[in-house]
mmCIF file of N, CA and C in Angstrom:
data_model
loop_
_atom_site.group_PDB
_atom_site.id
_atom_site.type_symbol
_atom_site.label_atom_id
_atom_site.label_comp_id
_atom_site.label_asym_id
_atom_site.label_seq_id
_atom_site.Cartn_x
_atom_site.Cartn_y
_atom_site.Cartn_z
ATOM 1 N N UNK U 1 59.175 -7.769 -37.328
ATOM 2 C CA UNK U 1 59.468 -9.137 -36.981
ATOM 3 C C UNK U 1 59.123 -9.346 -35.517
ATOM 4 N N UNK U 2 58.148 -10.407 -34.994
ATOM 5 C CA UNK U 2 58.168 -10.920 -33.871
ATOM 6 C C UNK U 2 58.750 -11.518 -33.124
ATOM 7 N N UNK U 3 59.096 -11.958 -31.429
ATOM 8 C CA UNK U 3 59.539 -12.107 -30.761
ATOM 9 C C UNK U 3 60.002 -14.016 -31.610
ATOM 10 N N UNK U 4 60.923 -14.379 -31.039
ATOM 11 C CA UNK U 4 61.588 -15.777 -31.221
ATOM 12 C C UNK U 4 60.432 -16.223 -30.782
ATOM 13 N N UNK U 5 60.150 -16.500 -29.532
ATOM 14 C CA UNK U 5 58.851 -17.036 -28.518
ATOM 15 C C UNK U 5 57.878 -17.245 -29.842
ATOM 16 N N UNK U 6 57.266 -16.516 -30.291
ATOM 17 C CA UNK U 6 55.929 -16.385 -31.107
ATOM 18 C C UNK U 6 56.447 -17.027 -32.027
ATOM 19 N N UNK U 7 57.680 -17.168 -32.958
ATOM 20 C CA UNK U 7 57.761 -17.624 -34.425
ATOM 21 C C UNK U 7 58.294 -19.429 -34.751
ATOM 22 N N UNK U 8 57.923 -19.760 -33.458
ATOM 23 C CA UNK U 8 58.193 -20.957 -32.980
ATOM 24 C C UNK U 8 57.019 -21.911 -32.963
ATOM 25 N N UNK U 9 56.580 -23.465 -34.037
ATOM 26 C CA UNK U 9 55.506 -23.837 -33.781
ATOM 27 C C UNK U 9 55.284 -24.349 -32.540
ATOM 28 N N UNK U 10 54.125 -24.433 -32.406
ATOM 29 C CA UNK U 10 53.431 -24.854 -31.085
ATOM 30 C C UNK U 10 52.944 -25.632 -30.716
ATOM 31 N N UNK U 11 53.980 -26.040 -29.413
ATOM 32 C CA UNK U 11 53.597 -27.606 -29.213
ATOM 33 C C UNK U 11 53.269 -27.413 -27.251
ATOM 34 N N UNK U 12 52.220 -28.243 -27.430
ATOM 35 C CA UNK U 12 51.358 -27.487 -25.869
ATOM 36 C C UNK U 12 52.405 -28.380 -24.500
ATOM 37 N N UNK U 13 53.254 -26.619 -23.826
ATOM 38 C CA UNK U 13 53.890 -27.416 -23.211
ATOM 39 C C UNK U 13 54.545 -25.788 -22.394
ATOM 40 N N UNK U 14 54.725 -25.843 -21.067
ATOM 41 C CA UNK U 14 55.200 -24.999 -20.364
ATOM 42 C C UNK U 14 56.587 -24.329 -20.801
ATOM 43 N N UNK U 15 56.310 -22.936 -21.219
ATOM 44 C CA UNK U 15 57.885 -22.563 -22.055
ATOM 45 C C UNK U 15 58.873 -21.760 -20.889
ATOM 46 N N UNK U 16 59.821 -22.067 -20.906
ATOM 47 C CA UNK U 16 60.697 -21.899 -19.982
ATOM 48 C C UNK U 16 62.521 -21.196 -20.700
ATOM 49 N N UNK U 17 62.148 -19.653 -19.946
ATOM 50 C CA UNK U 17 63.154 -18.949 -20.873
ATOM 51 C C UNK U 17 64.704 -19.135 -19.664
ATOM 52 N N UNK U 18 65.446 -19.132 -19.838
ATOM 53 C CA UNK U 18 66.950 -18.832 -19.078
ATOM 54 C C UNK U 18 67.662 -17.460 -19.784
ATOM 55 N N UNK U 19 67.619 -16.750 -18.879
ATOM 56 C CA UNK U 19 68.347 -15.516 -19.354
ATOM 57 C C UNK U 19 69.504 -15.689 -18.489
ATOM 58 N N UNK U 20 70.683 -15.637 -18.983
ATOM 59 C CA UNK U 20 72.138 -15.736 -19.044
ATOM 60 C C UNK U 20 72.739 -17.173 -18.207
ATOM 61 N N UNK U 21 73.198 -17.617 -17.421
ATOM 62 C CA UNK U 21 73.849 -18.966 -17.594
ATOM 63 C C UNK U 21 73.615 -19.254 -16.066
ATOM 64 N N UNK U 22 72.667 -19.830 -15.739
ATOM 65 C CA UNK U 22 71.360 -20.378 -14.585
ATOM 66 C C UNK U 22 72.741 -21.884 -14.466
ATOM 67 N N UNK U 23 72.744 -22.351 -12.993
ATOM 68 C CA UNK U 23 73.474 -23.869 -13.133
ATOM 69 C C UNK U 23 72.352 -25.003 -14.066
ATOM 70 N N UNK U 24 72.814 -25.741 -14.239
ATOM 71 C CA UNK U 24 72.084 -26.832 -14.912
ATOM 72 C C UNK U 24 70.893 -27.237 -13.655
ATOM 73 N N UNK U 25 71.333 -27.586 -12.387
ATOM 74 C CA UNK U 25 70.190 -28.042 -11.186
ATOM 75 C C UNK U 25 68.871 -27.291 -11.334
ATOM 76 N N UNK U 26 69.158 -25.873 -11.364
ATOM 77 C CA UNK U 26 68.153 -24.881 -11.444
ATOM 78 C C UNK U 26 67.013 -25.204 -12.193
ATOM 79 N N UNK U 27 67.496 -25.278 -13.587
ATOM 80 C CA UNK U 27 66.464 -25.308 -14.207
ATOM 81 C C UNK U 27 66.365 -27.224 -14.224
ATOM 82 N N UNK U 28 66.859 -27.765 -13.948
ATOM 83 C CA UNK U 28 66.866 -29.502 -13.771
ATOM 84 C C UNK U 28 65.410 -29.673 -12.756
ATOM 85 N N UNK U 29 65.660 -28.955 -11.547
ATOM 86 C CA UNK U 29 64.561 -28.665 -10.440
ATOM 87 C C UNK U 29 63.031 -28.154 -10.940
ATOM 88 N N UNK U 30 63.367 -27.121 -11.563
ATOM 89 C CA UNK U 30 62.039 -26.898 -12.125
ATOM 90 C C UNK U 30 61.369 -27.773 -13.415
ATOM 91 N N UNK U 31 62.068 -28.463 -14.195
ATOM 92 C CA UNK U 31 61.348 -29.557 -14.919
ATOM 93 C C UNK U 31 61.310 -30.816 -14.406
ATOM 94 N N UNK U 32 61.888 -30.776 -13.227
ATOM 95 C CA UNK U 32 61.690 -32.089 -12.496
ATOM 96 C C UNK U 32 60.121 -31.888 -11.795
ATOM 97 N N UNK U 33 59.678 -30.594 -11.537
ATOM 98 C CA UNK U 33 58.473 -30.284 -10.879
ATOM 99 C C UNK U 33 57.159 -30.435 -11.712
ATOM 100 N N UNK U 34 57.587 -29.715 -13.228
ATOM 101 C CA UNK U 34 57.039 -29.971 -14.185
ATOM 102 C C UNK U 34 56.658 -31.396 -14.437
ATOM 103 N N UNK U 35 57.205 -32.178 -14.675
ATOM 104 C CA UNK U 35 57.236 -33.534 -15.075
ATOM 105 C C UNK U 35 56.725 -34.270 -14.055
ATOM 106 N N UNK U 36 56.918 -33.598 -12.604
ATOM 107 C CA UNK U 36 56.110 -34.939 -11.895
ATOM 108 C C UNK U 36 54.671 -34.737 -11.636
ATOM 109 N N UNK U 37 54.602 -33.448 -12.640
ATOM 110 C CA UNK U 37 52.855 -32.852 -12.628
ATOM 111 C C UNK U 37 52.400 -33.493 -13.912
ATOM 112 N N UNK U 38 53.360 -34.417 -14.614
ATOM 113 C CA UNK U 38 53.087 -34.754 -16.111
ATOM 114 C C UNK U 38 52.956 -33.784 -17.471
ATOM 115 N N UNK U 39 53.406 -32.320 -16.714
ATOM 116 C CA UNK U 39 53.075 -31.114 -17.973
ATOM 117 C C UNK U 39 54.558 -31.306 -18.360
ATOM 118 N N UNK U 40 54.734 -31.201 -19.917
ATOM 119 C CA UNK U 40 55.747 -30.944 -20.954
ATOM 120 C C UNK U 40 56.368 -29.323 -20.981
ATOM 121 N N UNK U 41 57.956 -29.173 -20.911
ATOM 122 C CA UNK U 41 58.699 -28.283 -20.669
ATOM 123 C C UNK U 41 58.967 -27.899 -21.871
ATOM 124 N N UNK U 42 59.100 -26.551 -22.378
ATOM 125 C CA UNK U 42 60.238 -26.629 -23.225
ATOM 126 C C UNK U 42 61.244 -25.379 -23.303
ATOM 127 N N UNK U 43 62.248 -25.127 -23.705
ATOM 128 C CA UNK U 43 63.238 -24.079 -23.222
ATOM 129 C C UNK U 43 63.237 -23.242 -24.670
ATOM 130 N N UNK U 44 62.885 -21.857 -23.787
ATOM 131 C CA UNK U 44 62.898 -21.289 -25.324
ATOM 132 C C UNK U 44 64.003 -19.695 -25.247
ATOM 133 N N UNK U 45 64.325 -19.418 -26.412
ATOM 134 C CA UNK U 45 65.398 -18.258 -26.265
ATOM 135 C C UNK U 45 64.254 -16.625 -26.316
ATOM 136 N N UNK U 46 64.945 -15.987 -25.655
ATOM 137 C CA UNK U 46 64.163 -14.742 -25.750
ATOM 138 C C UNK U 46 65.510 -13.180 -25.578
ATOM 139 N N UNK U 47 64.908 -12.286 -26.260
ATOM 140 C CA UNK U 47 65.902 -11.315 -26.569
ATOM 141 C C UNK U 47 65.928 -10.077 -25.433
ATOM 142 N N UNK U 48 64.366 -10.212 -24.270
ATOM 143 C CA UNK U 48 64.135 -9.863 -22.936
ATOM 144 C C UNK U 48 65.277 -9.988 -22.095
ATOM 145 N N UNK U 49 65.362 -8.716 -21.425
ATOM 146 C CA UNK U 49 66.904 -9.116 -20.147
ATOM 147 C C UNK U 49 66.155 -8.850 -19.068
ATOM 148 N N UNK U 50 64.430 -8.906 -18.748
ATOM 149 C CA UNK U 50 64.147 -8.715 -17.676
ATOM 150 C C UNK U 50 63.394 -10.172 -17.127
ATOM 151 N N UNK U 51 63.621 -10.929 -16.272
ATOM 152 C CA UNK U 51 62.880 -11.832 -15.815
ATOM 153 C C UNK U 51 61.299 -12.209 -15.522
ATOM 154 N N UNK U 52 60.898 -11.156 -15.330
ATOM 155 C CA UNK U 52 58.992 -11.023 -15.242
ATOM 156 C C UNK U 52 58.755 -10.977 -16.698
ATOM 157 N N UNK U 53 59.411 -10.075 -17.474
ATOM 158 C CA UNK U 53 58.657 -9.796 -19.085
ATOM 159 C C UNK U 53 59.299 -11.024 -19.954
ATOM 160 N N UNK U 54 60.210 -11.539 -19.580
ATOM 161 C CA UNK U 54 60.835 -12.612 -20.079
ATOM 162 C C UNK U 54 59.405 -14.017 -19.995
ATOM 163 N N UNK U 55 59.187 -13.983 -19.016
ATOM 164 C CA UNK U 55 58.142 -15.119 -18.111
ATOM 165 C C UNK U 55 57.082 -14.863 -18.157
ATOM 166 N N UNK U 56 56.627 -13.119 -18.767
ATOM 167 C CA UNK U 56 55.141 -13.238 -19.756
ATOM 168 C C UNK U 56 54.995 -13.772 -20.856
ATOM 169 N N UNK U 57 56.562 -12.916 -21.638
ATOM 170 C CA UNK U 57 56.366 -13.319 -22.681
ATOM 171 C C UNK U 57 56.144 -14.987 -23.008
ATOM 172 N N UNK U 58 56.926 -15.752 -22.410
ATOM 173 C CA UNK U 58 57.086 -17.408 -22.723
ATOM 174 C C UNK U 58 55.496 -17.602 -22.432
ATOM 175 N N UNK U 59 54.539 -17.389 -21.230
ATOM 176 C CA UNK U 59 53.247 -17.733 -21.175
ATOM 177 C C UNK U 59 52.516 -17.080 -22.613
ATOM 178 N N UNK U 60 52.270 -16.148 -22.997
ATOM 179 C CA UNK U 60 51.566 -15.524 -23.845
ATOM 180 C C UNK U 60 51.833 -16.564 -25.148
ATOM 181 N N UNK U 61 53.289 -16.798 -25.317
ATOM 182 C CA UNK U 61 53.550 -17.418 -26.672
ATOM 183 C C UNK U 61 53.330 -19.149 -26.379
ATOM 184 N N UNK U 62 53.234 -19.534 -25.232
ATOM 185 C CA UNK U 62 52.766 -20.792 -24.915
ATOM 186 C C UNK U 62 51.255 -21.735 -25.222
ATOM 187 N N UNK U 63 51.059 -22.283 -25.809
ATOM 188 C CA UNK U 63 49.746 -23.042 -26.052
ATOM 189 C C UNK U 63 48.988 -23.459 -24.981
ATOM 190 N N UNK U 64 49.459 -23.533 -23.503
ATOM 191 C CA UNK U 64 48.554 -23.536 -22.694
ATOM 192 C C UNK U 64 49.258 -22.356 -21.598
ATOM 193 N N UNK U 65 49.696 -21.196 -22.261
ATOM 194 C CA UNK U 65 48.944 -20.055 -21.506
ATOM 195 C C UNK U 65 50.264 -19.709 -20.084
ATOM 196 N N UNK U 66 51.448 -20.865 -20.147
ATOM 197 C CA UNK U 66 52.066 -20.303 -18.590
ATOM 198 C C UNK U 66 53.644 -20.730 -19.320
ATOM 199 N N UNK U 67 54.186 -19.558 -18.430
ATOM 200 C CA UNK U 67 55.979 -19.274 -18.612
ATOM 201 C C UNK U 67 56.602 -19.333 -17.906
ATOM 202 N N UNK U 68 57.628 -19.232 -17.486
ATOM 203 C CA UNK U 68 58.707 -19.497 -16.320
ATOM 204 C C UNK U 68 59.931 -18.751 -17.317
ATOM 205 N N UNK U 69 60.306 -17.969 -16.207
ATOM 206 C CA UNK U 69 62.055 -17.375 -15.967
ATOM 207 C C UNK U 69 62.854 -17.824 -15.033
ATOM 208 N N UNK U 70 64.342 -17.894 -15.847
ATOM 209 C CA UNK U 70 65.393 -17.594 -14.627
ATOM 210 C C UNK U 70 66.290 -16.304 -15.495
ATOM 211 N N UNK U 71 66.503 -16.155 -14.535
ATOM 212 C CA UNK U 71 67.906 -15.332 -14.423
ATOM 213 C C UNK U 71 68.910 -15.030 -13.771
ATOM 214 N N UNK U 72 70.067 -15.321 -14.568
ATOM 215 C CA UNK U 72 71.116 -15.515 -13.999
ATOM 216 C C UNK U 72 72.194 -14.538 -14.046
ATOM 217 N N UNK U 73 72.819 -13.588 -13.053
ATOM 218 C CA UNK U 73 73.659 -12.977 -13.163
ATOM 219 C C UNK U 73 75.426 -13.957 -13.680
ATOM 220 N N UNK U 74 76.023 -12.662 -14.304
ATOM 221 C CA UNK U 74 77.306 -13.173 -14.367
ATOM 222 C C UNK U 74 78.015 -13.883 -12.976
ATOM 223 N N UNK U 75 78.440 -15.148 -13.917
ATOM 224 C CA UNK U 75 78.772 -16.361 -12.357
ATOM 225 C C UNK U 75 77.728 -17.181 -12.051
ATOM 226 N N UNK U 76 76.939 -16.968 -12.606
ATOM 227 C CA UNK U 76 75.083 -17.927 -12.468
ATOM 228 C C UNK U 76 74.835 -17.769 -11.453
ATOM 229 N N UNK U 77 75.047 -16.865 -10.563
ATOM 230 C CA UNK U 77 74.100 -16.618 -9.768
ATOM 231 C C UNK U 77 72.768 -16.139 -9.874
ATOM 232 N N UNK U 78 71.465 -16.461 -9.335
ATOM 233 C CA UNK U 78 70.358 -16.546 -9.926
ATOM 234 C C UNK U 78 70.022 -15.334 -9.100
ATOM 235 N N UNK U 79 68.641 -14.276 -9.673
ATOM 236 C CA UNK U 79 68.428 -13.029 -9.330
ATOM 237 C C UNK U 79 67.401 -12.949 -9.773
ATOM 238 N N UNK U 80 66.433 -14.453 -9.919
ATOM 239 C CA UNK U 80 65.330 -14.020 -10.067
ATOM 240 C C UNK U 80 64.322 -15.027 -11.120
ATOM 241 N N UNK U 81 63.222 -15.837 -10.180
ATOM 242 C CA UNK U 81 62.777 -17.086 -10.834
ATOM 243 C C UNK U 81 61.066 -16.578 -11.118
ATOM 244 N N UNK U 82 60.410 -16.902 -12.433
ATOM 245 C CA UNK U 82 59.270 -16.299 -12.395
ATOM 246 C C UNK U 82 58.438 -17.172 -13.078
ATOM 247 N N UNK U 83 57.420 -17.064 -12.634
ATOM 248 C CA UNK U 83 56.252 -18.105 -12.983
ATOM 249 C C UNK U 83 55.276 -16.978 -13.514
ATOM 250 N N UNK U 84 54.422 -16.635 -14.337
ATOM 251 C CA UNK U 84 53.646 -16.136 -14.959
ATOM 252 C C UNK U 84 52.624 -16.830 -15.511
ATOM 253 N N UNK U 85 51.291 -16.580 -15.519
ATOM 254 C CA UNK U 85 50.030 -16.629 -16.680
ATOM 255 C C UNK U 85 50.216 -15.443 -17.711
ATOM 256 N N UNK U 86 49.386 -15.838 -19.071
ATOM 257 C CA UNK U 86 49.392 -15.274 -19.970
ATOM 258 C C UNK U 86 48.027 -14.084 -19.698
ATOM 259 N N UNK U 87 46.671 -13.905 -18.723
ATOM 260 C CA UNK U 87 46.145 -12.976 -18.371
ATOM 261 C C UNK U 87 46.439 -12.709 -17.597
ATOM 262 N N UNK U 88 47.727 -12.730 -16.879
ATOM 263 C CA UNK U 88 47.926 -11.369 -16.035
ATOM 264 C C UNK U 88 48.522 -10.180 -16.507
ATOM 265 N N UNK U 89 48.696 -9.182 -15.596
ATOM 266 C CA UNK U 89 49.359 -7.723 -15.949
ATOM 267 C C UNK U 89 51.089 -8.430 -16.370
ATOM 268 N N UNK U 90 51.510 -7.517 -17.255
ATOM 269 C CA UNK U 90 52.685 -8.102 -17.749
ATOM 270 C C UNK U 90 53.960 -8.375 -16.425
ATOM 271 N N UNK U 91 53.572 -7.420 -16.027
ATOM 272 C CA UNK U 91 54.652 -6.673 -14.725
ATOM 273 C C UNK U 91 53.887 -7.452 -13.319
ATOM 274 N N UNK U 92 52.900 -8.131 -13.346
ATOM 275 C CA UNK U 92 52.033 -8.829 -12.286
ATOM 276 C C UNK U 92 52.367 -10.538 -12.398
ATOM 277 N N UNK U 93 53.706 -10.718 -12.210
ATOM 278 C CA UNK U 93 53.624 -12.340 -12.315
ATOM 279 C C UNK U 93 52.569 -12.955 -11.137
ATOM 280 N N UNK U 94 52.703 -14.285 -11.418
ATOM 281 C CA UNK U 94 52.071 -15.121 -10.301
ATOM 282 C C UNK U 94 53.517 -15.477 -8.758
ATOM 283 N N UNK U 95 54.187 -15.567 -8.866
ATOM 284 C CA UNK U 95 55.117 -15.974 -8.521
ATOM 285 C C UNK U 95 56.570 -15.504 -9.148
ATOM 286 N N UNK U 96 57.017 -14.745 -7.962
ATOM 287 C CA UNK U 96 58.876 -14.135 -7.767
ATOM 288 C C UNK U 96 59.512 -14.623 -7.231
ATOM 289 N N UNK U 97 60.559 -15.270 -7.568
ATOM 290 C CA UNK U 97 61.153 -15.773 -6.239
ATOM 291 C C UNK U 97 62.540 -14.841 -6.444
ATOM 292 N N UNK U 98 63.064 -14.334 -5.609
ATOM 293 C CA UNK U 98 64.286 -13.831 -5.215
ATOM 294 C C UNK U 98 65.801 -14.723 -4.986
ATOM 295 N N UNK U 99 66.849 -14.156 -5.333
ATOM 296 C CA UNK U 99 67.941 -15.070 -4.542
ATOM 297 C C UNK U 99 67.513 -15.480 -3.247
ATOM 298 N N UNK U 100 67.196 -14.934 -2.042
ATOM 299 C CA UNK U 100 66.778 -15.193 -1.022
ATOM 300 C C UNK U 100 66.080 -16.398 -0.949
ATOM 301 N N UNK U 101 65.297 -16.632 -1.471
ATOM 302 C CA UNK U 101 63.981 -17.932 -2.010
ATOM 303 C C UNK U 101 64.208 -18.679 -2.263
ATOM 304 N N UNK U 102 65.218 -18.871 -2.772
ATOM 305 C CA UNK U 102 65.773 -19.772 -4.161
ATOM 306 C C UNK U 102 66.365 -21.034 -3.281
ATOM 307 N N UNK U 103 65.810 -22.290 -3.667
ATOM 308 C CA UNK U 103 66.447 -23.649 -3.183
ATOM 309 C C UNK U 103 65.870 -24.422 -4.189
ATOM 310 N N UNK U 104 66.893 -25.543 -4.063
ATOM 311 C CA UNK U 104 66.418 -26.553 -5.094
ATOM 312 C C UNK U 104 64.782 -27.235 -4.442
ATOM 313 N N UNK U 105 64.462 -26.913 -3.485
ATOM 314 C CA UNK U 105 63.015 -27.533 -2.950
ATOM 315 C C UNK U 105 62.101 -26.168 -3.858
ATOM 316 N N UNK U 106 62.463 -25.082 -3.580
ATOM 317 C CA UNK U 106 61.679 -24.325 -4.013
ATOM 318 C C UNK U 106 61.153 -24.385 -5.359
ATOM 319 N N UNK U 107 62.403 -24.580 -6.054
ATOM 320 C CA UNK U 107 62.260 -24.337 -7.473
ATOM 321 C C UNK U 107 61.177 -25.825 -8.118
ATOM 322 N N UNK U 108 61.909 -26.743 -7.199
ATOM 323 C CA UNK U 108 60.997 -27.975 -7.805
ATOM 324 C C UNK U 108 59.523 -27.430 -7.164
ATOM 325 N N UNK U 109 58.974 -26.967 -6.151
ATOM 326 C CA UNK U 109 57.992 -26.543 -5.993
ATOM 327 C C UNK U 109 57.272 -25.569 -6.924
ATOM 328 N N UNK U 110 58.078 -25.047 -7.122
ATOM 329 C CA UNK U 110 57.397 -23.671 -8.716
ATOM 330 C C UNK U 110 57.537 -24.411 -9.746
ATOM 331 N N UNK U 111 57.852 -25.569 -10.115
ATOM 332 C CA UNK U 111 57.948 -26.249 -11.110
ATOM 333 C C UNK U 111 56.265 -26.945 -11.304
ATOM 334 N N UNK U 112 56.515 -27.228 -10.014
ATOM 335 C CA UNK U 112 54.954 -28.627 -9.817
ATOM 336 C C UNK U 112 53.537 -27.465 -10.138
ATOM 337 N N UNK U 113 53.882 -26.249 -9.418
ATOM 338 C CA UNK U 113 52.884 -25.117 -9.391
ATOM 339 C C UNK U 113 52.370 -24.862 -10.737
ATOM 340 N N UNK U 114 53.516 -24.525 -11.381
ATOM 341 C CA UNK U 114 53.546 -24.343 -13.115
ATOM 342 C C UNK U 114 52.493 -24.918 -13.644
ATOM 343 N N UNK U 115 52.843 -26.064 -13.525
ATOM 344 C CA UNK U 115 52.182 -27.683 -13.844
ATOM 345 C C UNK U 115 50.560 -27.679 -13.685
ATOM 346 N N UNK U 116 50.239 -27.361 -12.031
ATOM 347 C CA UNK U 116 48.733 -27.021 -11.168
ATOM 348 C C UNK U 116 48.393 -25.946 -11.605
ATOM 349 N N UNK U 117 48.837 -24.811 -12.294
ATOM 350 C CA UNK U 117 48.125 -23.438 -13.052
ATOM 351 C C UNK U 117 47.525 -24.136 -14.252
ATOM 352 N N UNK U 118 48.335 -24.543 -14.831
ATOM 353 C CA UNK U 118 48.072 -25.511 -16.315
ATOM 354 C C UNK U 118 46.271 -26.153 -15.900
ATOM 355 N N UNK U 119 46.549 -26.821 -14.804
ATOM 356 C CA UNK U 119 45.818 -27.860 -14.718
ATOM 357 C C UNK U 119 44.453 -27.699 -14.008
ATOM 358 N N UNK U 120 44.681 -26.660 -13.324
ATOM 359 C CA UNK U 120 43.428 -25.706 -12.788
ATOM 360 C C UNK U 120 43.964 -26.525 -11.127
ATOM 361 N N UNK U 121 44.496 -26.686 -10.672
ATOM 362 C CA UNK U 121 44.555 -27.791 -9.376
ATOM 363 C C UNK U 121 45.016 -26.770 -8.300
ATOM 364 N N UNK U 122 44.948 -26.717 -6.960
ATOM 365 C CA UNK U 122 45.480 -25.918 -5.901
ATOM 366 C C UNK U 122 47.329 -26.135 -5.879
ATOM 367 N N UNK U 123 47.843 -24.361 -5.528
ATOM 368 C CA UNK U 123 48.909 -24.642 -5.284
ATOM 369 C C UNK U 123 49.689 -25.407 -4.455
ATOM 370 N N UNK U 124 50.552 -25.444 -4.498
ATOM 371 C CA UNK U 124 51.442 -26.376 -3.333
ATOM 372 C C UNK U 124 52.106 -24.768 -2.446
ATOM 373 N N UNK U 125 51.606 -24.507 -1.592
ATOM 374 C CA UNK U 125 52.502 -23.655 -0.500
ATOM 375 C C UNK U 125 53.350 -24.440 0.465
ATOM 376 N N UNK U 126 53.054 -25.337 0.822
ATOM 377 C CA UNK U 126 54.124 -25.519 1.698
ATOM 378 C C UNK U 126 55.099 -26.688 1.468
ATOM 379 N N UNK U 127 56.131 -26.403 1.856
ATOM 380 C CA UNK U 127 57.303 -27.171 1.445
ATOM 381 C C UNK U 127 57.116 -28.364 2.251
ATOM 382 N N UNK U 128 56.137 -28.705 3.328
ATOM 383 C CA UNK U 128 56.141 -30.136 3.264
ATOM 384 C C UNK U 128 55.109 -31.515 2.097
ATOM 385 N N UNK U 129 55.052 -30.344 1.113
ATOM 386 C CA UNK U 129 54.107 -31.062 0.478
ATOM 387 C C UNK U 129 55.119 -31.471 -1.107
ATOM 388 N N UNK U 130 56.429 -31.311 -0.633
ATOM 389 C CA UNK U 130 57.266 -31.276 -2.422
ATOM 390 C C UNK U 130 58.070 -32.302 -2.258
ATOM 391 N N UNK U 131 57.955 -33.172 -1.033
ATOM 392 C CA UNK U 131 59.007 -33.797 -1.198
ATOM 393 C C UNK U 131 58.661 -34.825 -2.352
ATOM 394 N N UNK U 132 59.712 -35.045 -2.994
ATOM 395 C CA UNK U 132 60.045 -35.555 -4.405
ATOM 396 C C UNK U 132 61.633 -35.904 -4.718
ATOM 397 N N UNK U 133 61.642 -35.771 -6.302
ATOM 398 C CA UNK U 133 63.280 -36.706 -6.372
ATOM 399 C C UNK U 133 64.080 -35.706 -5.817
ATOM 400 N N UNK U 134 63.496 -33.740 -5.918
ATOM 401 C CA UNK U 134 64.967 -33.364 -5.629
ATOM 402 C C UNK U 134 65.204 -32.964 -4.215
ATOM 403 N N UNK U 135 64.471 -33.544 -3.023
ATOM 404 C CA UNK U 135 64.794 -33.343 -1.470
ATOM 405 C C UNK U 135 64.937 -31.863 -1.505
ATOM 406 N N UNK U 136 65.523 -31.640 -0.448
ATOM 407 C CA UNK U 136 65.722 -30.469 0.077
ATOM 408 C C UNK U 136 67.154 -30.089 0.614
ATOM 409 N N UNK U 137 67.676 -29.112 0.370
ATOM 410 C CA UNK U 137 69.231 -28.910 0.831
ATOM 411 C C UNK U 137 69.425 -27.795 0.678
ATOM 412 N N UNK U 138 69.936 -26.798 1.909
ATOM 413 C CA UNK U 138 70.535 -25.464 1.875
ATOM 414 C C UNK U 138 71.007 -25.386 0.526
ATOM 415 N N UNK U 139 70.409 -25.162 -1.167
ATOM 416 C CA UNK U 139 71.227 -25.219 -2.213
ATOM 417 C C UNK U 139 71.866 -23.764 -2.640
ATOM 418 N N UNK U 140 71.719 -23.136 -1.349
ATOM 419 C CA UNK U 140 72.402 -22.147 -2.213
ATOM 420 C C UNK U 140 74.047 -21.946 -1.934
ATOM 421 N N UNK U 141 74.082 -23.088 -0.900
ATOM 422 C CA UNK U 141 75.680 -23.005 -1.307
ATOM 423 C C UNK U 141 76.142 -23.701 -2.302
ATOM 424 N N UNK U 142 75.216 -24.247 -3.262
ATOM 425 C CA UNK U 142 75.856 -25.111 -4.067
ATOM 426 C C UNK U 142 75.743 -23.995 -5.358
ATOM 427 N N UNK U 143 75.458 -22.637 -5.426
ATOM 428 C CA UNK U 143 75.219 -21.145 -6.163
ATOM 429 C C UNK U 143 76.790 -21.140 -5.915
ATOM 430 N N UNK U 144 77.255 -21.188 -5.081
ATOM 431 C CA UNK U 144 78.772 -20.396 -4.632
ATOM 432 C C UNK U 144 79.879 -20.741 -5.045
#
């Protein structure tokens, strides 16, 4: 029997796994990034407890090819956000972000990125280029 990811029809749209209980903003941020790139999200379950293989797998089983992880330690604290293509090395995402990393600017930024892999378009590196609906705010005290 194959992965959940794979036995799922396919509808062309950035698959986005949450491994254990991420706040709602988190992943709110990253389909807010998604969406203002016009690419379609969708949240899918996976039986992976690692965040990179979690975020291949969703690209590989995706119709256009790109995945996204979170993961969330017990307490939702997040430990780890991943953006992946479906030809890279499994263990070679495109993008890690660390607790350290992690802001609601960021995430809407890896959201929009997601979106620009899809689309063949240049990344967004710098954070003066995201401003959008979800601003910017020290969010990781809002983790605490």
């Amino acid at each position: 029997m194959g992965s959940p990811l794979l036995q799922v029809a396919q509808k062309p749209a950035v698959y986005l796994v949450v491994l254990g209980e991420a706040p709602d903003w988190f992943v709110q941020a990253l389909e807010n990034g998604l969406e203002e790139e016009g690419i379609p999200c969708e949240k899918r379950d996976s039986q992976e407890n690692d965040a990179i293989l979690a975020a291949s797998q969703a690209a590989k089983a995706s119709r256009i090819n790109v995945g996204l992880s979170v993961k969330a330690a017990a307490g939702g604290a997040i430990t780890g956000v991943v953006l992946h293509h479906r030809d890279l090395p499994e263990k070679r995402p495109l993008f890690h972000l660390t607790w350290e990393e992690v802001s609601q600017e960021s995430l809407y930024r890896l959201g929009r990125n997601a979106a620009r892999l899809v689309k063949g378009n240049p990344f967004i590196m710098d954070p003066a280029d995201t401003a959008g609906p979800c601003g910017d705010s020290g969010t990781k005290d809002k983790l605490n």
